[in-house]
Amino acid sequence: MTSQMTQSPSDAKAAETGANATRYFQKKAKATTGTDQARAAAIIGDALAALHGVIEAHEVTYAEYDVLKAWMIQVGEDGEWPLWLDVFIEHSVESVNNDSRPGSKGTIEGPFYIPGAPQLGSEGTLPMRDGEPGTPFIFRGEVTDADGNALPGATVELWHCDSEGFYSQFAPGLPEWNLRGVFTADESGAFAAHTMMPAPYQIPHDGSTGAMIAAAGWHPWRPAHFHLKVQAPGHELLTTQLYFEADEYLDSDIAGAVKPELMLTPVDRTDGEGKEVSYQFRLCPEA
Ligand code: DHB
Ligand code: FE
């Protein structure tokens, strides 16, 4: 397994994306968790026991063990641990922490969120290049509490990849904040984001994460999605994603982050200028 198999400019972009995701995570990572020694011993002990169980069940060979070692070293050298963890592990952490909350469903944040995107008021257009490719799209939303009462002033951070699957600030060559912005709900809790419809997205697959996926005969695709963080005073932050009905990857998302509550059904706009859809975000009261 090697990560030096760059075949095209878009694959070169993918490799750089991984390295940037590591650099960005290292800047924001917190050093402490508050986990005490007894809990650490239980988690670490159970994690190792689970792995030993897999080795025994499959009678893993020394050759296979050496491939695992070499591969883990390579994931680090490729800078792909943030990508790998957010694709294969984060969905489980997210559902353990959030599935019992009332209100709208959350899902994984993924590796490409950056705070501080441009503020666009209650209605505006995400920063984009002249001639940004894709289908024009208006995403309207309403932010309410769990009972359906409007939350004026709620903030809605929206970020998504371009029509080639690249995220600004991680893939090279895109303007800062491309397809990223923050909206503020108006007096009725409403906002409107003008953007381009995102396309299905391949996780960077020319490096060691891709090598693992290929070894298992899987595909590297995620269904097209918007990423969102919605918050209002007195309410829990909602980190979520929204997907599009009939996307071919809804049932086989490599990141396991699709939930039936997170589906959008866009319609053609009456002015013929692309598509539109709306969604209601219901925030859970702060614990
Ligand atoms: C990854 C990328 C995403 O856009 C996402 O939503 C989840 C995971 C990744 O490459 O790890
Ligand atoms: Fe994403």
PDB file of C-alpha atoms in Angstrom, residues 47-253:
ATOM      1  CA  ALA A  47     -11.121  -1.240  22.790  1.00  0.00           C
ATOM      2  CA  LEU A  48      -8.095  -3.542  22.899  1.00  0.00           C
ATOM      3  CA  ALA A  49     -10.233  -6.537  23.869  1.00  0.00           C
ATOM      4  CA  ALA A  50     -12.544  -5.859  20.887  1.00  0.00           C
ATOM      5  CA  LEU A  51      -9.532  -5.849  18.566  1.00  0.00           C
ATOM      6  CA  HIS A  52      -8.146  -9.054  20.093  1.00  0.00           C
ATOM      7  CA  GLY A  53     -11.570 -10.621  19.479  1.00  0.00           C
ATOM      8  CA  VAL A  54     -11.385  -9.744  15.783  1.00  0.00           C
ATOM      9  CA  ILE A  55      -7.854 -11.164  15.493  1.00  0.00           C
ATOM     10  CA  GLU A  56      -8.958 -14.425  17.110  1.00  0.00           C
ATOM     11  CA  ALA A  57     -12.195 -14.714  15.124  1.00  0.00           C
ATOM     12  CA  HIS A  58     -10.341 -14.278  11.815  1.00  0.00           C
ATOM     13  CA  GLU A  59      -7.046 -15.944  12.797  1.00  0.00           C
ATOM     14  CA  VAL A  60      -5.151 -12.903  11.531  1.00  0.00           C
ATOM     15  CA  THR A  61      -1.711 -13.856  10.152  1.00  0.00           C
ATOM     16  CA  TYR A  62       1.654 -12.194  10.833  1.00  0.00           C
ATOM     17  CA  ALA A  63       1.704 -10.960   7.216  1.00  0.00           C
ATOM     18  CA  GLU A  64      -1.652  -9.266   7.794  1.00  0.00           C
ATOM     19  CA  TYR A  65      -0.455  -7.805  11.096  1.00  0.00           C
ATOM     20  CA  ASP A  66       2.567  -6.290   9.314  1.00  0.00           C
ATOM     21  CA  VAL A  67       0.294  -4.767   6.660  1.00  0.00           C
ATOM     22  CA  LEU A  68      -1.727  -3.161   9.456  1.00  0.00           C
ATOM     23  CA  LYS A  69       1.445  -1.682  11.010  1.00  0.00           C
ATOM     24  CA  ALA A  70       2.699  -0.313   7.693  1.00  0.00           C
ATOM     25  CA  TRP A  71      -0.747   1.068   6.874  1.00  0.00           C
ATOM     26  CA  MET A  72      -1.150   2.846  10.222  1.00  0.00           C
ATOM     27  CA  ILE A  73       2.274   4.455   9.805  1.00  0.00           C
ATOM     28  CA  GLN A  74       1.257   5.576   6.291  1.00  0.00           C
ATOM     29  CA  VAL A  75      -2.063   7.097   7.445  1.00  0.00           C
ATOM     30  CA  GLY A  76      -0.042   9.345   9.757  1.00  0.00           C
ATOM     31  CA  GLU A  77       2.484  10.223   7.066  1.00  0.00           C
ATOM     32  CA  ASP A  78      -0.359  11.070   4.670  1.00  0.00           C
ATOM     33  CA  GLY A  79      -1.961  13.265   7.340  1.00  0.00           C
ATOM     34  CA  GLU A  80      -5.190  11.277   6.955  1.00  0.00           C
ATOM     35  CA  TRP A  81      -6.119  10.426  10.543  1.00  0.00           C
ATOM     36  CA  PRO A  82      -8.739  13.224  10.748  1.00  0.00           C
ATOM     37  CA  LEU A  83     -10.313  12.019   7.489  1.00  0.00           C
ATOM     38  CA  TRP A  84     -10.218   8.354   8.483  1.00  0.00           C
ATOM     39  CA  LEU A  85     -11.617   8.924  11.971  1.00  0.00           C
ATOM     40  CA  ASP A  86     -14.414  11.236  10.809  1.00  0.00           C
ATOM     41  CA  VAL A  87     -15.452   8.761   8.100  1.00  0.00           C
ATOM     42  CA  PHE A  88     -15.309   5.503  10.053  1.00  0.00           C
ATOM     43  CA  ILE A  89     -15.680   6.385  13.752  1.00  0.00           C
ATOM     44  CA  GLU A  90     -17.372   9.765  14.279  1.00  0.00           C
ATOM     45  CA  HIS A  91     -20.918   8.574  13.412  1.00  0.00           C
ATOM     46  CA  SER A  92     -20.850   6.220  16.366  1.00  0.00           C
ATOM     47  CA  VAL A  93     -19.697   8.947  18.790  1.00  0.00           C
ATOM     48  CA  GLU A  94     -22.334  11.299  17.392  1.00  0.00           C
ATOM     49  CA  SER A  95     -25.209   8.886  17.811  1.00  0.00           C
ATOM     50  CA  VAL A  96     -24.211   7.861  21.353  1.00  0.00           C
ATOM     51  CA  ASN A  97     -24.113  11.530  22.394  1.00  0.00           C
ATOM     52  CA  ASN A  98     -27.092  12.973  20.495  1.00  0.00           C
ATOM     53  CA  ASP A  99     -29.638  10.360  19.445  1.00  0.00           C
ATOM     54  CA  SER A 100     -31.761  10.737  22.582  1.00  0.00           C
ATOM     55  CA  ARG A 101     -32.080  14.544  22.272  1.00  0.00           C
ATOM     56  CA  PRO A 102     -35.470  15.981  21.345  1.00  0.00           C
ATOM     57  CA  GLY A 103     -35.597  18.206  18.261  1.00  0.00           C
ATOM     58  CA  SER A 104     -33.908  17.834  14.886  1.00  0.00           C
ATOM     59  CA  LYS A 105     -31.422  15.034  14.326  1.00  0.00           C
ATOM     60  CA  GLY A 106     -27.737  15.758  14.211  1.00  0.00           C
ATOM     61  CA  THR A 107     -25.016  13.896  12.376  1.00  0.00           C
ATOM     62  CA  ILE A 108     -21.228  14.059  11.996  1.00  0.00           C
ATOM     63  CA  GLU A 109     -19.330  17.336  11.651  1.00  0.00           C
ATOM     64  CA  GLY A 110     -16.625  15.839   9.415  1.00  0.00           C
ATOM     65  CA  PRO A 111     -13.138  17.323   9.091  1.00  0.00           C
ATOM     66  CA  PHE A 112     -13.918  20.492   7.099  1.00  0.00           C
ATOM     67  CA  TYR A 113     -15.731  22.917   9.431  1.00  0.00           C
ATOM     68  CA  ILE A 114     -14.078  26.301  10.031  1.00  0.00           C
ATOM     69  CA  PRO A 115     -15.607  28.883  12.392  1.00  0.00           C
ATOM     70  CA  GLY A 116     -15.751  32.537  11.406  1.00  0.00           C
ATOM     71  CA  ALA A 117     -17.296  32.382   7.910  1.00  0.00           C
ATOM     72  CA  PRO A 118     -18.771  35.615   6.474  1.00  0.00           C
ATOM     73  CA  GLN A 119     -22.028  36.863   8.087  1.00  0.00           C
ATOM     74  CA  LEU A 120     -24.813  37.086   5.495  1.00  0.00           C
ATOM     75  CA  GLY A 121     -27.848  38.302   7.481  1.00  0.00           C
ATOM     76  CA  SER A 122     -31.172  36.484   7.186  1.00  0.00           C
ATOM     77  CA  GLU A 123     -30.926  36.123   3.382  1.00  0.00           C
ATOM     78  CA  GLY A 124     -27.831  36.103   1.215  1.00  0.00           C
ATOM     79  CA  THR A 125     -25.576  34.330  -1.250  1.00  0.00           C
ATOM     80  CA  LEU A 126     -22.674  32.179  -0.089  1.00  0.00           C
ATOM     81  CA  PRO A 127     -19.300  33.472  -1.294  1.00  0.00           C
ATOM     82  CA  MET A 128     -18.570  31.772  -4.614  1.00  0.00           C
ATOM     83  CA  ARG A 129     -16.374  32.163  -7.690  1.00  0.00           C
ATOM     84  CA  ASP A 130     -17.529  33.974 -10.817  1.00  0.00           C
ATOM     85  CA  GLY A 131     -19.220  31.225 -12.824  1.00  0.00           C
ATOM     86  CA  GLU A 132     -19.246  28.793  -9.879  1.00  0.00           C
ATOM     87  CA  PRO A 133     -20.354  25.528 -11.535  1.00  0.00           C
ATOM     88  CA  GLY A 134     -23.536  23.726 -10.467  1.00  0.00           C
ATOM     89  CA  THR A 135     -27.305  24.146 -10.251  1.00  0.00           C
ATOM     90  CA  PRO A 136     -28.420  27.347  -8.469  1.00  0.00           C
ATOM     91  CA  PHE A 137     -30.161  26.453  -5.243  1.00  0.00           C
ATOM     92  CA  ILE A 138     -32.143  28.342  -2.604  1.00  0.00           C
ATOM     93  CA  PHE A 139     -32.111  26.677   0.784  1.00  0.00           C
ATOM     94  CA  ARG A 140     -34.747  28.200   3.064  1.00  0.00           C
ATOM     95  CA  GLY A 141     -34.969  27.315   6.696  1.00  0.00           C
ATOM     96  CA  GLU A 142     -36.835  28.053   9.871  1.00  0.00           C
ATOM     97  CA  VAL A 143     -35.281  27.718  13.333  1.00  0.00           C
ATOM     98  CA  THR A 144     -37.623  26.903  16.226  1.00  0.00           C
ATOM     99  CA  ASP A 145     -37.459  25.414  19.707  1.00  0.00           C
ATOM    100  CA  ALA A 146     -38.524  21.808  20.257  1.00  0.00           C
ATOM    101  CA  ASP A 147     -42.177  22.942  20.522  1.00  0.00           C
ATOM    102  CA  GLY A 148     -42.115  24.834  17.220  1.00  0.00           C
ATOM    103  CA  ASN A 149     -41.769  28.424  18.564  1.00  0.00           C
ATOM    104  CA  ALA A 150     -39.622  30.631  16.310  1.00  0.00           C
ATOM    105  CA  LEU A 151     -36.100  31.489  17.523  1.00  0.00           C
ATOM    106  CA  PRO A 152     -35.290  34.909  15.999  1.00  0.00           C
ATOM    107  CA  GLY A 153     -31.559  35.652  16.016  1.00  0.00           C
ATOM    108  CA  ALA A 154     -30.561  31.959  15.833  1.00  0.00           C
ATOM    109  CA  THR A 155     -27.399  31.496  13.783  1.00  0.00           C
ATOM    110  CA  VAL A 156     -27.067  28.996  10.958  1.00  0.00           C
ATOM    111  CA  GLU A 157     -23.585  28.163   9.686  1.00  0.00           C
ATOM    112  CA  LEU A 158     -23.648  26.468   6.285  1.00  0.00           C
ATOM    113  CA  TRP A 159     -20.671  24.917   4.513  1.00  0.00           C
ATOM    114  CA  HIS A 160     -20.434  22.482   1.622  1.00  0.00           C
ATOM    115  CA  CYS A 161     -18.111  21.313  -1.134  1.00  0.00           C
ATOM    116  CA  ASP A 162     -18.112  22.604  -4.703  1.00  0.00           C
ATOM    117  CA  SER A 163     -19.478  20.606  -7.638  1.00  0.00           C
ATOM    118  CA  GLU A 164     -16.166  18.734  -7.910  1.00  0.00           C
ATOM    119  CA  GLY A 165     -16.244  17.700  -4.243  1.00  0.00           C
ATOM    120  CA  PHE A 166     -13.642  20.133  -2.883  1.00  0.00           C
ATOM    121  CA  TYR A 167     -13.911  22.181   0.308  1.00  0.00           C
ATOM    122  CA  SER A 168     -12.412  25.677   0.475  1.00  0.00           C
ATOM    123  CA  GLN A 169      -9.507  26.159   2.908  1.00  0.00           C
ATOM    124  CA  PHE A 170      -8.629  22.441   2.584  1.00  0.00           C
ATOM    125  CA  ALA A 171      -8.327  21.759  -1.137  1.00  0.00           C
ATOM    126  CA  PRO A 172      -5.862  24.144  -2.821  1.00  0.00           C
ATOM    127  CA  GLY A 173      -6.908  26.735  -5.396  1.00  0.00           C
ATOM    128  CA  LEU A 174     -10.285  27.771  -3.970  1.00  0.00           C
ATOM    129  CA  PRO A 175     -10.934  31.271  -2.602  1.00  0.00           C
ATOM    130  CA  GLU A 176     -11.118  31.579   1.172  1.00  0.00           C
ATOM    131  CA  TRP A 177     -14.684  30.967   2.456  1.00  0.00           C
ATOM    132  CA  ASN A 178     -15.926  29.646  -0.909  1.00  0.00           C
ATOM    133  CA  LEU A 179     -19.371  28.089  -0.229  1.00  0.00           C
ATOM    134  CA  ARG A 180     -19.269  28.933   3.486  1.00  0.00           C
ATOM    135  CA  GLY A 181     -21.437  31.466   5.308  1.00  0.00           C
ATOM    136  CA  VAL A 182     -23.378  32.302   8.475  1.00  0.00           C
ATOM    137  CA  PHE A 183     -27.064  33.322   8.437  1.00  0.00           C
ATOM    138  CA  THR A 184     -29.086  34.917  11.247  1.00  0.00           C
ATOM    139  CA  ALA A 185     -32.760  33.994  11.564  1.00  0.00           C
ATOM    140  CA  ASP A 186     -35.185  36.949  11.188  1.00  0.00           C
ATOM    141  CA  GLU A 187     -38.158  37.830  13.496  1.00  0.00           C
ATOM    142  CA  SER A 188     -40.031  34.744  12.318  1.00  0.00           C
ATOM    143  CA  GLY A 189     -37.008  32.442  12.720  1.00  0.00           C
ATOM    144  CA  ALA A 190     -36.487  32.250   8.947  1.00  0.00           C
ATOM    145  CA  PHE A 191     -33.390  32.497   6.743  1.00  0.00           C
ATOM    146  CA  ALA A 192     -32.611  31.912   3.058  1.00  0.00           C
ATOM    147  CA  ALA A 193     -29.278  30.746   1.653  1.00  0.00           C
ATOM    148  CA  HIS A 194     -28.570  31.178  -2.050  1.00  0.00           C
ATOM    149  CA  THR A 195     -25.945  28.718  -3.209  1.00  0.00           C
ATOM    150  CA  MET A 196     -25.205  25.944  -5.720  1.00  0.00           C
ATOM    151  CA  MET A 197     -26.486  22.411  -5.334  1.00  0.00           C
ATOM    152  CA  PRO A 198     -23.662  20.228  -3.990  1.00  0.00           C
ATOM    153  CA  ALA A 199     -22.730  17.045  -5.876  1.00  0.00           C
ATOM    154  CA  PRO A 200     -22.052  13.581  -4.416  1.00  0.00           C
ATOM    155  CA  TYR A 201     -18.646  13.657  -2.835  1.00  0.00           C
ATOM    156  CA  GLN A 202     -15.746  11.222  -2.811  1.00  0.00           C
ATOM    157  CA  ILE A 203     -13.650  11.236   0.307  1.00  0.00           C
ATOM    158  CA  PRO A 204      -9.967  11.733  -0.616  1.00  0.00           C
ATOM    159  CA  HIS A 205      -9.068   8.262  -1.857  1.00  0.00           C
ATOM    160  CA  ASP A 206      -5.622   8.466  -3.434  1.00  0.00           C
ATOM    161  CA  GLY A 207      -3.884   7.905  -0.091  1.00  0.00           C
ATOM    162  CA  SER A 208      -3.965   5.349   2.688  1.00  0.00           C
ATOM    163  CA  THR A 209      -7.693   5.749   3.483  1.00  0.00           C
ATOM    164  CA  GLY A 210      -8.373   4.974  -0.186  1.00  0.00           C
ATOM    165  CA  ALA A 211      -6.042   1.980   0.007  1.00  0.00           C
ATOM    166  CA  MET A 212      -8.083   0.524   2.881  1.00  0.00           C
ATOM    167  CA  ILE A 213     -11.357   1.114   1.022  1.00  0.00           C
ATOM    168  CA  ALA A 214      -9.972  -0.532  -2.123  1.00  0.00           C
ATOM    169  CA  ALA A 215      -8.640  -3.495  -0.130  1.00  0.00           C
ATOM    170  CA  ALA A 216     -12.185  -4.117   1.119  1.00  0.00           C
ATOM    171  CA  GLY A 217     -13.716  -3.546  -2.343  1.00  0.00           C
ATOM    172  CA  TRP A 218     -15.837  -0.627  -1.117  1.00  0.00           C
ATOM    173  CA  HIS A 219     -16.468   2.730  -2.827  1.00  0.00           C
ATOM    174  CA  PRO A 220     -15.305   6.133  -1.462  1.00  0.00           C
ATOM    175  CA  TRP A 221     -18.564   8.062  -2.015  1.00  0.00           C
ATOM    176  CA  ARG A 222     -20.758  10.104   0.287  1.00  0.00           C
ATOM    177  CA  PRO A 223     -24.167  11.327  -0.897  1.00  0.00           C
ATOM    178  CA  ALA A 224     -24.300  15.064  -1.719  1.00  0.00           C
ATOM    179  CA  HIS A 225     -24.811  17.077   1.445  1.00  0.00           C
ATOM    180  CA  PHE A 226     -25.007  20.431   3.160  1.00  0.00           C
ATOM    181  CA  HIS A 227     -23.202  20.775   6.506  1.00  0.00           C
ATOM    182  CA  LEU A 228     -24.865  22.939   9.173  1.00  0.00           C
ATOM    183  CA  LYS A 229     -24.349  24.219  12.697  1.00  0.00           C
ATOM    184  CA  VAL A 230     -27.482  25.820  14.150  1.00  0.00           C
ATOM    185  CA  GLN A 231     -27.514  27.554  17.514  1.00  0.00           C
ATOM    186  CA  ALA A 232     -29.544  29.894  19.723  1.00  0.00           C
ATOM    187  CA  PRO A 233     -29.109  31.028  23.346  1.00  0.00           C
ATOM    188  CA  GLY A 234     -30.487  28.493  25.860  1.00  0.00           C
ATOM    189  CA  HIS A 235     -30.376  25.665  23.307  1.00  0.00           C
ATOM    190  CA  GLU A 236     -27.963  22.892  22.448  1.00  0.00           C
ATOM    191  CA  LEU A 237     -25.799  23.430  19.378  1.00  0.00           C
ATOM    192  CA  LEU A 238     -27.119  21.290  16.515  1.00  0.00           C
ATOM    193  CA  THR A 239     -24.407  19.964  14.178  1.00  0.00           C
ATOM    194  CA  THR A 240     -26.003  18.201  11.237  1.00  0.00           C
ATOM    195  CA  GLN A 241     -26.061  17.503   7.505  1.00  0.00           C
ATOM    196  CA  LEU A 242     -28.887  17.422   4.977  1.00  0.00           C
ATOM    197  CA  TYR A 243     -29.085  15.066   2.003  1.00  0.00           C
ATOM    198  CA  PHE A 244     -31.117  14.940  -1.218  1.00  0.00           C
ATOM    199  CA  GLU A 245     -33.824  12.378  -1.899  1.00  0.00           C
ATOM    200  CA  ALA A 246     -32.945   9.822  -4.614  1.00  0.00           C
ATOM    201  CA  ASP A 247     -29.157  10.378  -4.305  1.00  0.00           C
ATOM    202  CA  GLU A 248     -27.573   7.083  -5.356  1.00  0.00           C
ATOM    203  CA  TYR A 249     -25.301   6.930  -2.288  1.00  0.00           C
ATOM    204  CA  LEU A 250     -27.900   7.377   0.480  1.00  0.00           C
ATOM    205  CA  ASP A 251     -27.841   3.666   1.332  1.00  0.00           C
ATOM    206  CA  SER A 252     -24.088   3.201   1.112  1.00  0.00           C
ATOM    207  CA  ASP A 253     -22.570   6.394   2.579  1.00  0.00           C
TER     208      ASP A 253
END
